[in-house]
Amino acid sequence: MNAVIEVKDLVKEYMIAKKGRGLRGSIRSLLMPKKTKVCAVDGISFSIAAGEIVGYIGPNGAGKSTTIKMLTGILHPTSGSVRVCGISPQEDRKAVVGKLGVVFGQRTQLYWDLRLGESFELLRRIYQIDKAAYEASLAVLSDVLKLDEFIDTPVRQLSLGQRMRGDLAAAMLHEPSVLFLDEPTIGLDADAKHAIRGFIKEMNRERGLTVILTTHDLDDVEQLCSRLVVVNHGRVVEDGPIDAIIAKLTPHRLLVAELERPCEDLDLDHPAATIVRQEGLKVWYQFEKSRITAAELIADLSGKLPIRDLSVKEPDIEDAIREVYKTT
Ligand SMILES: Nc1ncnc2c1ncn2[C@@H]1O[C@H](COP(=O)(O)OP(=O)(O)OP(=O)(O)O)[C@@H](O)[C@H]1O
Ligand SMILES: [Mg+2]
């Protein structure tokens, strides 16, 4: 594999002040703060090939943002190694910054007091982007992200969706080959999310951009990523194609039956099928697809109960993620 990002045995420990108990403890901890260790990233390894869009997901506090910060060189690892395009962000941050773009949805790299266009010009100078290359790049980005309507608006007056489009453009001005996105659609409405997902897809398709995407929005994951790296408690718990992860984590299907009239005995007497929910005339049967097929189950049911309607629900990414978060 032609790895663009390589992460090996990455560890990040934070030292945090431990609070004392009671008034005396609080005074003591103010004077002599006791430190305790939090292991935010606990031995993470993965590698990502050129042109992949990988969803880096996990529950709150799993260590996602901490990993991204080490990949971009903002944070120093406690141990382990990171390589972006073959370069260590810790050894040569400047060279790595030239190769990657970063967007943190909760923060902006634009300047509140400047107009959006002026913000870009300032970033051009900071990153020392050649004027002609910058203008060509901005023209493409303006077109795809429809920046024209608000390019002369002060950043502080932009709506969240406009600001996020501005931030994406800012991250791409120097035409990086890797883009890190930490919750790029947080707080956005459906239209703005759609615009941002479209932009990511287009940059990936047209420029072969490699993307690591951290998000809690499973529609982002479903629409953009072919592969997931799932982390929990600072460790990788799943890494693979989305379909394989769903298949592995959700061996069950649901059959929803609506009855003609109330019935006493709804049980199917089959060890692989159990009733998991019932509401009025509706009954939800969960079954293991490796032990009984939907067709067999439907035949059994129709022979026994007066059925008005039937539907089978395939598990989706949401079901799979719920399983990961439940079991780890
Ligand atoms: N600067 C810091 N100092 C001390 N502890 C920190 C610091 N930053 C993060 N942590 C802790 O490290 C752990 C991982 O945090 P991180 O922000 O990487 O999680 P995350 O996966 O991005 O979560 P979220 O989905 O909520 O954004 C958490 O327990 C957090 O409290
Ligand atoms: Mg985070």
mmCIF file of C-alpha atoms and ligand atoms in Angstrom:
data_model
loop_
_atom_site.group_PDB
_atom_site.id
_atom_site.type_symbol
_atom_site.label_atom_id
_atom_site.label_comp_id
_atom_site.label_asym_id
_atom_site.label_seq_id
_atom_site.Cartn_x
_atom_site.Cartn_y
_atom_site.Cartn_z
ATOM 1 C CA MET A 1 0.000 0.000 0.000
ATOM 2 C CA ASN A 2 1.174 3.494 -0.888
ATOM 3 C CA ALA A 3 0.692 4.923 2.622
ATOM 4 C CA VAL A 4 0.204 8.674 2.918
ATOM 5 C CA ILE A 5 -0.408 8.523 6.651
ATOM 6 C CA GLU A 6 1.292 6.075 8.949
ATOM 7 C CA VAL A 7 0.612 5.957 12.652
ATOM 8 C CA LYS A 8 2.465 3.461 14.812
ATOM 9 C CA ASP A 9 1.908 2.672 18.504
ATOM 10 C CA LEU A 10 0.863 6.252 19.123
ATOM 11 C CA VAL A 11 0.408 7.250 22.774
ATOM 12 C CA LYS A 12 -0.593 10.567 24.321
ATOM 13 C CA GLU A 13 -0.807 11.041 28.049
ATOM 14 C CA TYR A 14 -2.081 14.277 29.544
ATOM 15 C CA MET A 15 -1.181 15.323 33.061
ATOM 16 C CA ILE A 16 -4.108 16.904 34.803
ATOM 17 C CA ALA A 17 -4.372 18.496 38.254
ATOM 18 C CA LYS A 18 -6.268 16.325 40.709
ATOM 19 C CA LYS A 19 -8.762 18.187 42.866
ATOM 20 C CA GLY A 20 -8.534 17.772 46.619
ATOM 21 C CA ARG A 21 -11.620 16.876 48.640
ATOM 22 C CA GLY A 22 -13.254 19.355 50.982
ATOM 23 C CA LEU A 23 -12.016 22.845 51.822
ATOM 24 C CA ARG A 24 -8.710 21.690 53.275
ATOM 25 C CA GLY A 25 -8.104 19.424 50.280
ATOM 26 C CA SER A 26 -8.930 22.243 47.885
ATOM 27 C CA ILE A 27 -6.477 24.603 49.592
ATOM 28 C CA ARG A 28 -3.836 21.866 49.609
ATOM 29 C CA SER A 29 -4.409 21.092 45.927
ATOM 30 C CA LEU A 30 -4.113 24.795 45.097
ATOM 31 C CA LEU A 31 -0.793 25.043 46.895
ATOM 32 C CA MET A 32 0.606 21.645 45.940
ATOM 33 C CA PRO A 33 -1.356 20.437 42.913
ATOM 34 C CA LYS A 34 -1.307 16.657 42.600
ATOM 35 C CA LYS A 35 -1.068 15.519 39.030
ATOM 36 C CA THR A 36 -2.702 12.464 37.578
ATOM 37 C CA LYS A 37 -2.243 10.889 34.163
ATOM 38 C CA VAL A 38 -4.973 10.597 31.536
ATOM 39 C CA CYS A 39 -4.121 8.311 28.655
ATOM 40 C CA ALA A 40 -6.072 9.926 25.781
ATOM 41 C CA VAL A 41 -4.430 7.848 23.045
ATOM 42 C CA ASP A 42 -3.284 4.424 24.158
ATOM 43 C CA GLY A 43 -1.279 2.710 21.401
ATOM 44 C CA ILE A 44 -3.005 3.517 18.117
ATOM 45 C CA SER A 45 -1.714 2.207 14.779
ATOM 46 C CA PHE A 46 -3.192 2.538 11.290
ATOM 47 C CA SER A 47 -2.125 3.499 7.827
ATOM 48 C CA ILE A 48 -4.031 5.304 5.106
ATOM 49 C CA ALA A 49 -3.398 5.119 1.364
ATOM 50 C CA ALA A 50 -3.476 8.012 -1.097
ATOM 51 C CA GLY A 51 -7.009 8.904 -2.171
ATOM 52 C CA GLU A 52 -8.839 7.192 0.706
ATOM 53 C CA ILE A 53 -11.609 8.926 2.664
ATOM 54 C CA VAL A 54 -11.486 7.378 6.123
ATOM 55 C CA GLY A 55 -13.985 8.002 8.910
ATOM 56 C CA TYR A 56 -12.179 8.246 12.230
ATOM 57 C CA ILE A 57 -14.993 7.790 14.680
ATOM 58 C CA GLY A 58 -15.702 6.924 18.304
ATOM 59 C CA PRO A 59 -17.635 8.204 21.322
ATOM 60 C CA ASN A 60 -16.906 11.470 23.169
ATOM 61 C CA GLY A 61 -13.483 11.412 24.762
ATOM 62 C CA ALA A 62 -12.249 8.436 22.672
ATOM 63 C CA GLY A 63 -9.087 10.285 21.636
ATOM 64 C CA LYS A 64 -9.992 11.373 18.089
ATOM 65 C CA SER A 65 -9.095 15.062 18.297
ATOM 66 C CA THR A 66 -5.941 14.228 20.235
ATOM 67 C CA THR A 67 -4.867 11.904 17.397
ATOM 68 C CA ILE A 68 -5.606 14.553 14.745
ATOM 69 C CA LYS A 69 -3.597 17.117 16.714
ATOM 70 C CA MET A 70 -0.588 14.760 16.760
ATOM 71 C CA LEU A 71 -0.981 14.105 13.016
ATOM 72 C CA THR A 72 -0.854 17.826 12.298
ATOM 73 C CA GLY A 73 2.023 18.463 14.675
ATOM 74 C CA ILE A 74 0.050 20.675 17.106
ATOM 75 C CA LEU A 75 0.679 18.099 19.863
ATOM 76 C CA HIS A 76 3.722 16.015 20.627
ATOM 77 C CA PRO A 77 3.131 12.275 21.215
ATOM 78 C CA THR A 78 4.214 10.741 24.516
ATOM 79 C CA SER A 79 5.521 7.845 22.400
ATOM 80 C CA GLY A 80 5.042 6.176 19.039
ATOM 81 C CA SER A 81 5.434 7.655 15.596
ATOM 82 C CA VAL A 82 3.505 9.556 12.952
ATOM 83 C CA ARG A 83 4.385 10.017 9.284
ATOM 84 C CA VAL A 84 2.455 12.214 6.869
ATOM 85 C CA CYS A 85 3.680 11.864 3.269
ATOM 86 C CA GLY A 86 6.787 10.250 4.744
ATOM 87 C CA ILE A 87 7.542 13.239 7.005
ATOM 88 C CA SER A 88 7.297 13.387 10.797
ATOM 89 C CA PRO A 89 5.212 16.401 11.881
ATOM 90 C CA GLN A 90 7.228 16.455 15.076
ATOM 91 C CA GLU A 91 10.571 16.659 13.253
ATOM 92 C CA ASP A 92 9.608 18.943 10.386
ATOM 93 C CA ARG A 93 6.307 20.645 11.085
ATOM 94 C CA LYS A 94 6.798 23.217 8.329
ATOM 95 C CA ALA A 95 7.192 20.574 5.624
ATOM 96 C CA VAL A 96 4.131 18.691 6.882
ATOM 97 C CA VAL A 97 1.996 21.839 7.085
ATOM 98 C CA GLY A 98 2.642 22.348 3.372
ATOM 99 C CA LYS A 99 1.188 18.918 2.612
ATOM 100 C CA LEU A 100 -1.965 19.080 4.689
ATOM 101 C CA GLY A 101 -5.042 21.122 5.341
ATOM 102 C CA VAL A 102 -6.927 21.071 8.632
ATOM 103 C CA VAL A 103 -10.439 22.116 9.576
ATOM 104 C CA PHE A 104 -11.674 22.005 13.159
ATOM 105 C CA GLY A 105 -15.437 22.522 12.994
ATOM 106 C CA GLN A 106 -15.500 24.051 16.466
ATOM 107 C CA ARG A 107 -12.851 26.654 15.644
ATOM 108 C CA THR A 108 -11.889 28.831 12.701
ATOM 109 C CA GLN A 109 -8.569 29.740 11.171
ATOM 110 C CA LEU A 110 -10.143 32.830 9.577
ATOM 111 C CA TYR A 111 -9.718 36.326 11.045
ATOM 112 C CA TRP A 112 -12.878 37.696 12.680
ATOM 113 C CA ASP A 113 -12.071 41.324 11.872
ATOM 114 C CA LEU A 114 -11.210 40.832 8.216
ATOM 115 C CA ARG A 115 -13.396 40.218 5.212
ATOM 116 C CA LEU A 116 -13.296 36.600 4.015
ATOM 117 C CA GLY A 117 -11.203 37.505 0.954
ATOM 118 C CA GLU A 118 -8.743 39.478 3.109
ATOM 119 C CA SER A 119 -8.456 36.493 5.436
ATOM 120 C CA PHE A 120 -7.457 34.322 2.485
ATOM 121 C CA GLU A 121 -4.892 36.892 1.323
ATOM 122 C CA LEU A 122 -3.356 36.989 4.794
ATOM 123 C CA LEU A 123 -3.155 33.172 4.864
ATOM 124 C CA ARG A 124 -1.529 33.285 1.429
ATOM 125 C CA ARG A 125 1.223 35.473 2.838
ATOM 126 C CA ILE A 126 1.621 33.391 5.989
ATOM 127 C CA TYR A 127 1.888 30.163 4.004
ATOM 128 C CA GLN A 128 3.942 31.899 1.298
ATOM 129 C CA ILE A 129 1.762 30.670 -1.541
ATOM 130 C CA ASP A 130 2.771 31.888 -4.970
ATOM 131 C CA LYS A 131 0.302 34.593 -6.148
ATOM 132 C CA ALA A 132 -0.600 32.985 -9.480
ATOM 133 C CA ALA A 133 -1.082 29.520 -7.943
ATOM 134 C CA TYR A 134 -3.189 31.096 -5.163
ATOM 135 C CA GLU A 135 -5.451 32.905 -7.609
ATOM 136 C CA ALA A 136 -5.978 29.779 -9.684
ATOM 137 C CA SER A 137 -6.706 27.750 -6.561
ATOM 138 C CA LEU A 138 -9.112 30.362 -5.152
ATOM 139 C CA ALA A 139 -11.011 30.540 -8.432
ATOM 140 C CA VAL A 140 -11.688 26.784 -8.323
ATOM 141 C CA LEU A 141 -12.583 26.816 -4.623
ATOM 142 C CA SER A 142 -14.881 29.842 -5.041
ATOM 143 C CA ASP A 143 -16.668 28.075 -7.803
ATOM 144 C CA VAL A 144 -17.172 24.757 -5.984
ATOM 145 C CA LEU A 145 -17.985 26.307 -2.590
ATOM 146 C CA LYS A 146 -19.931 29.295 -4.010
ATOM 147 C CA LEU A 147 -17.917 31.826 -2.039
ATOM 148 C CA ASP A 148 -18.680 34.799 -4.287
ATOM 149 C CA GLU A 149 -21.840 35.801 -2.410
ATOM 150 C CA PHE A 150 -19.932 36.478 0.804
ATOM 151 C CA ILE A 151 -16.259 36.893 -0.115
ATOM 152 C CA ASP A 152 -16.457 40.603 0.889
ATOM 153 C CA THR A 153 -18.341 39.973 4.138
ATOM 154 C CA PRO A 154 -16.443 40.324 7.424
ATOM 155 C CA VAL A 155 -15.824 36.878 8.885
ATOM 156 C CA ARG A 156 -17.665 37.754 12.113
ATOM 157 C CA GLN A 157 -20.854 38.353 10.099
ATOM 158 C CA LEU A 158 -20.802 35.017 8.251
ATOM 159 C CA SER A 159 -23.404 32.385 9.064
ATOM 160 C CA LEU A 160 -21.997 29.129 10.435
ATOM 161 C CA GLY A 161 -22.474 27.377 7.070
ATOM 162 C CA GLN A 162 -20.759 30.218 5.175
ATOM 163 C CA ARG A 163 -17.912 30.302 7.670
ATOM 164 C CA MET A 164 -17.405 26.562 7.340
ATOM 165 C CA ARG A 165 -17.233 26.880 3.541
ATOM 166 C CA GLY A 166 -14.684 29.666 4.072
ATOM 167 C CA ASP A 167 -12.689 27.462 6.443
ATOM 168 C CA LEU A 168 -12.646 24.600 3.951
ATOM 169 C CA ALA A 169 -11.378 26.931 1.243
ATOM 170 C CA ALA A 170 -8.732 28.309 3.618
ATOM 171 C CA ALA A 171 -7.518 24.771 4.339
ATOM 172 C CA MET A 172 -7.276 23.995 0.607
ATOM 173 C CA LEU A 173 -5.685 27.207 -0.712
ATOM 174 C CA HIS A 174 -2.199 25.701 -0.826
ATOM 175 C CA GLU A 175 -3.497 22.548 -2.545
ATOM 176 C CA PRO A 176 -2.588 20.035 0.136
ATOM 177 C CA SER A 177 -2.669 16.316 -0.622
ATOM 178 C CA VAL A 178 -4.180 15.409 2.776
ATOM 179 C CA LEU A 179 -7.135 16.997 4.554
ATOM 180 C CA PHE A 180 -7.993 16.470 8.225
ATOM 181 C CA LEU A 181 -11.555 17.325 9.097
ATOM 182 C CA ASP A 182 -12.600 17.334 12.739
ATOM 183 C CA GLU A 183 -16.412 17.583 12.829
ATOM 184 C CA PRO A 184 -16.792 19.739 9.712
ATOM 185 C CA THR A 185 -20.607 19.563 9.670
ATOM 186 C CA ILE A 186 -21.293 20.194 13.357
ATOM 187 C CA GLY A 187 -24.257 22.522 13.868
ATOM 188 C CA LEU A 188 -24.999 22.913 10.146
ATOM 189 C CA ASP A 189 -28.379 22.616 8.448
ATOM 190 C CA ALA A 190 -29.093 19.985 5.786
ATOM 191 C CA ASP A 191 -28.216 22.252 2.830
ATOM 192 C CA ALA A 192 -24.877 23.327 4.281
ATOM 193 C CA LYS A 193 -23.994 19.700 5.128
ATOM 194 C CA HIS A 194 -24.849 18.722 1.571
ATOM 195 C CA ALA A 195 -22.587 21.478 0.161
ATOM 196 C CA ILE A 196 -19.681 20.425 2.353
ATOM 197 C CA ARG A 197 -20.015 16.726 1.568
ATOM 198 C CA GLY A 198 -20.197 17.578 -2.145
ATOM 199 C CA PHE A 199 -17.000 19.598 -1.870
ATOM 200 C CA ILE A 200 -15.122 16.795 -0.089
ATOM 201 C CA LYS A 201 -16.240 14.259 -2.702
ATOM 202 C CA GLU A 202 -15.224 16.524 -5.561
ATOM 203 C CA MET A 203 -11.753 17.269 -4.157
ATOM 204 C CA ASN A 204 -11.240 13.546 -3.564
ATOM 205 C CA ARG A 205 -12.354 12.641 -7.081
ATOM 206 C CA GLU A 206 -10.632 15.466 -8.951
ATOM 207 C CA ARG A 207 -7.409 15.831 -6.994
ATOM 208 C CA GLY A 208 -7.056 12.433 -5.333
ATOM 209 C CA LEU A 209 -7.241 14.208 -1.959
ATOM 210 C CA THR A 210 -6.761 11.881 1.023
ATOM 211 C CA VAL A 211 -9.232 12.668 3.813
ATOM 212 C CA ILE A 212 -9.490 11.748 7.481
ATOM 213 C CA LEU A 213 -12.880 12.708 8.787
ATOM 214 C CA THR A 214 -13.901 12.805 12.422
ATOM 215 C CA THR A 215 -17.620 13.142 12.948
ATOM 216 C CA HIS A 216 -20.589 12.153 15.075
ATOM 217 C CA ASP A 217 -22.855 12.516 12.045
ATOM 218 C CA LEU A 218 -23.373 9.050 10.628
ATOM 219 C CA ASP A 219 -24.794 10.490 7.407
ATOM 220 C CA ASP A 220 -21.349 12.047 6.834
ATOM 221 C CA VAL A 221 -19.816 8.623 7.333
ATOM 222 C CA GLU A 222 -22.290 6.840 5.098
ATOM 223 C CA GLN A 223 -22.087 9.348 2.272
ATOM 224 C CA LEU A 224 -18.340 9.925 2.274
ATOM 225 C CA CYS A 225 -16.291 7.102 3.755
ATOM 226 C CA SER A 226 -15.537 3.681 2.359
ATOM 227 C CA ARG A 227 -13.463 2.759 5.389
ATOM 228 C CA LEU A 228 -13.802 3.321 9.126
ATOM 229 C CA VAL A 229 -11.288 3.359 11.921
ATOM 230 C CA VAL A 230 -13.298 3.153 15.144
ATOM 231 C CA VAL A 231 -11.620 4.165 18.399
ATOM 232 C CA ASN A 232 -12.719 3.862 21.993
ATOM 233 C CA HIS A 233 -10.767 4.592 25.166
ATOM 234 C CA GLY A 234 -7.751 5.599 23.072
ATOM 235 C CA ARG A 235 -7.547 2.301 21.160
ATOM 236 C CA VAL A 236 -8.575 1.119 17.707
ATOM 237 C CA VAL A 237 -11.487 -1.294 18.090
ATOM 238 C CA GLU A 238 -12.421 -1.706 14.410
ATOM 239 C CA ASP A 239 -10.645 -0.922 11.149
ATOM 240 C CA GLY A 240 -12.024 -1.936 7.769
ATOM 241 C CA PRO A 241 -14.592 -1.379 5.019
ATOM 242 C CA ILE A 242 -17.908 -0.063 6.341
ATOM 243 C CA ASP A 243 -19.908 -2.977 4.943
ATOM 244 C CA ALA A 244 -17.643 -5.523 6.640
ATOM 245 C CA ILE A 245 -17.926 -3.693 9.969
ATOM 246 C CA ILE A 246 -21.731 -3.607 9.732
ATOM 247 C CA ALA A 247 -21.863 -7.305 8.825
ATOM 248 C CA LYS A 248 -19.543 -8.275 11.666
ATOM 249 C CA LEU A 249 -21.204 -6.221 14.375
ATOM 250 C CA THR A 250 -24.802 -6.790 13.464
ATOM 251 C CA PRO A 251 -25.556 -10.460 12.791
ATOM 252 C CA HIS A 252 -29.244 -9.758 13.480
ATOM 253 C CA ARG A 253 -32.072 -8.618 11.247
ATOM 254 C CA LEU A 254 -35.465 -7.332 12.306
ATOM 255 C CA LEU A 255 -38.775 -8.572 10.968
ATOM 256 C CA VAL A 256 -41.660 -6.254 11.756
ATOM 257 C CA ALA A 257 -45.065 -7.913 11.561
ATOM 258 C CA GLU A 258 -48.416 -6.137 11.725
ATOM 259 C CA LEU A 259 -51.294 -8.425 12.717
ATOM 260 C CA GLU A 260 -54.910 -8.399 11.560
ATOM 261 C CA ARG A 261 -56.184 -8.742 15.125
ATOM 262 C CA PRO A 262 -54.785 -9.233 18.649
ATOM 263 C CA CYS A 263 -53.355 -12.741 19.245
ATOM 264 C CA GLU A 264 -52.405 -14.504 22.453
ATOM 265 C CA ASP A 265 -49.395 -16.591 21.473
ATOM 266 C CA LEU A 266 -46.934 -14.620 19.342
ATOM 267 C CA ASP A 267 -43.881 -16.757 19.993
ATOM 268 C CA LEU A 268 -42.352 -18.579 17.029
ATOM 269 C CA ASP A 269 -40.710 -21.450 18.937
ATOM 270 C CA HIS A 270 -37.524 -20.926 16.949
ATOM 271 C CA PRO A 271 -34.278 -20.469 18.947
ATOM 272 C CA ALA A 272 -32.863 -17.963 16.412
ATOM 273 C CA ALA A 273 -35.884 -15.620 16.515
ATOM 274 C CA THR A 274 -37.036 -13.633 19.533
ATOM 275 C CA ILE A 275 -39.616 -10.941 20.124
ATOM 276 C CA VAL A 276 -37.827 -7.707 21.031
ATOM 277 C CA ARG A 277 -40.727 -5.263 20.967
ATOM 278 C CA GLN A 278 -44.497 -5.137 20.753
ATOM 279 C CA GLU A 279 -46.836 -2.190 20.299
ATOM 280 C CA GLY A 280 -50.547 -2.716 19.650
ATOM 281 C CA LEU A 281 -50.799 -4.977 16.638
ATOM 282 C CA LYS A 282 -47.121 -4.574 15.695
ATOM 283 C CA VAL A 283 -44.494 -7.142 16.717
ATOM 284 C CA TRP A 284 -40.720 -6.896 16.173
ATOM 285 C CA TYR A 285 -38.897 -10.232 15.757
ATOM 286 C CA GLN A 286 -35.120 -10.197 15.902
ATOM 287 C CA PHE A 287 -33.471 -13.088 14.092
ATOM 288 C CA GLU A 288 -29.994 -14.309 13.289
ATOM 289 C CA LYS A 289 -29.643 -14.401 9.553
ATOM 290 C CA SER A 290 -27.036 -17.163 9.652
ATOM 291 C CA ARG A 291 -29.516 -19.484 11.392
ATOM 292 C CA ILE A 292 -32.826 -18.665 9.769
ATOM 293 C CA THR A 293 -33.652 -16.834 6.557
ATOM 294 C CA ALA A 294 -36.267 -14.101 6.327
ATOM 295 C CA ALA A 295 -38.234 -16.314 3.918
ATOM 296 C CA GLU A 296 -38.379 -19.213 6.420
ATOM 297 C CA LEU A 297 -39.402 -16.880 9.195
ATOM 298 C CA ILE A 298 -42.122 -15.288 7.093
ATOM 299 C CA ALA A 299 -43.437 -18.734 6.118
ATOM 300 C CA ASP A 300 -43.539 -19.803 9.796
ATOM 301 C CA LEU A 301 -45.258 -16.603 10.835
ATOM 302 C CA SER A 302 -47.882 -16.623 8.098
ATOM 303 C CA GLY A 303 -48.730 -20.219 8.959
ATOM 304 C CA LYS A 304 -49.341 -19.311 12.561
ATOM 305 C CA LEU A 305 -50.601 -15.730 12.767
ATOM 306 C CA PRO A 306 -53.020 -13.525 10.799
ATOM 307 C CA ILE A 307 -50.558 -11.148 9.117
ATOM 308 C CA ARG A 308 -51.578 -7.812 7.567
ATOM 309 C CA ASP A 309 -48.120 -6.488 6.721
ATOM 310 C CA LEU A 310 -44.461 -7.528 6.967
ATOM 311 C CA SER A 311 -41.155 -5.726 6.558
ATOM 312 C CA VAL A 312 -37.512 -6.711 7.091
ATOM 313 C CA LYS A 313 -35.064 -4.119 8.401
ATOM 314 C CA GLU A 314 -31.413 -4.492 7.434
ATOM 315 C CA PRO A 315 -29.031 -3.128 10.046
ATOM 316 C CA ASP A 316 -27.316 0.111 9.118
ATOM 317 C CA ILE A 317 -24.215 1.937 10.190
ATOM 318 C CA GLU A 318 -26.090 3.381 13.174
ATOM 319 C CA ASP A 319 -26.879 -0.101 14.508
ATOM 320 C CA ALA A 320 -23.252 -1.162 14.021
ATOM 321 C CA ILE A 321 -21.866 1.882 15.820
ATOM 322 C CA ARG A 322 -24.326 1.398 18.678
ATOM 323 C CA GLU A 323 -22.917 -2.131 19.061
ATOM 324 C CA VAL A 324 -19.304 -0.886 19.196
ATOM 325 C CA TYR A 325 -20.098 1.755 21.789
ATOM 326 C CA LYS A 326 -22.073 -0.753 23.855
ATOM 327 C CA THR A 327 -19.494 -3.513 24.000
ATOM 328 C CA THR A 328 -16.197 -1.642 24.373
HETATM 329 N N1 LIG B 1 -5.559 19.415 26.903
HETATM 330 C C1 LIG B 1 -5.998 18.380 27.613
HETATM 331 N N2 LIG B 1 -5.612 18.172 28.898
HETATM 332 C C2 LIG B 1 -6.041 17.118 29.590
HETATM 333 N N3 LIG B 1 -6.852 16.160 29.111
HETATM 334 C C3 LIG B 1 -7.289 16.294 27.851
HETATM 335 C C4 LIG B 1 -6.886 17.402 27.024
HETATM 336 N N4 LIG B 1 -7.457 17.260 25.809
HETATM 337 C C5 LIG B 1 -8.173 16.115 25.866
HETATM 338 N N5 LIG B 1 -8.083 15.535 27.073
HETATM 339 C C6 LIG B 1 -8.712 14.258 27.495
HETATM 340 O O1 LIG B 1 -8.294 13.256 26.601
HETATM 341 C C7 LIG B 1 -9.375 12.372 26.262
HETATM 342 C C8 LIG B 1 -9.564 12.353 24.762
HETATM 343 O O2 LIG B 1 -10.004 13.628 24.323
HETATM 344 P P1 LIG B 1 -10.270 13.986 22.792
HETATM 345 O O3 LIG B 1 -10.597 15.434 22.733
HETATM 346 O O4 LIG B 1 -9.142 13.490 21.971
HETATM 347 O O5 LIG B 1 -11.576 13.113 22.491
HETATM 348 P P2 LIG B 1 -12.498 13.055 21.205
HETATM 349 O O6 LIG B 1 -12.519 11.641 20.758
HETATM 350 O O7 LIG B 1 -12.078 14.078 20.222
HETATM 351 O O8 LIG B 1 -13.931 13.401 21.806
HETATM 352 P P3 LIG B 1 -15.168 14.250 21.201
HETATM 353 O O9 LIG B 1 -15.970 13.291 20.373
HETATM 354 O O10 LIG B 1 -15.931 14.648 22.419
HETATM 355 O O11 LIG B 1 -14.619 15.411 20.416
HETATM 356 C C9 LIG B 1 -10.556 12.874 27.071
HETATM 357 O O12 LIG B 1 -10.612 12.111 28.256
HETATM 358 C C10 LIG B 1 -10.217 14.320 27.378
HETATM 359 O O13 LIG B 1 -10.801 14.731 28.591
HETATM 360 MG MG MG B 2 -13.001 15.799 19.394
#
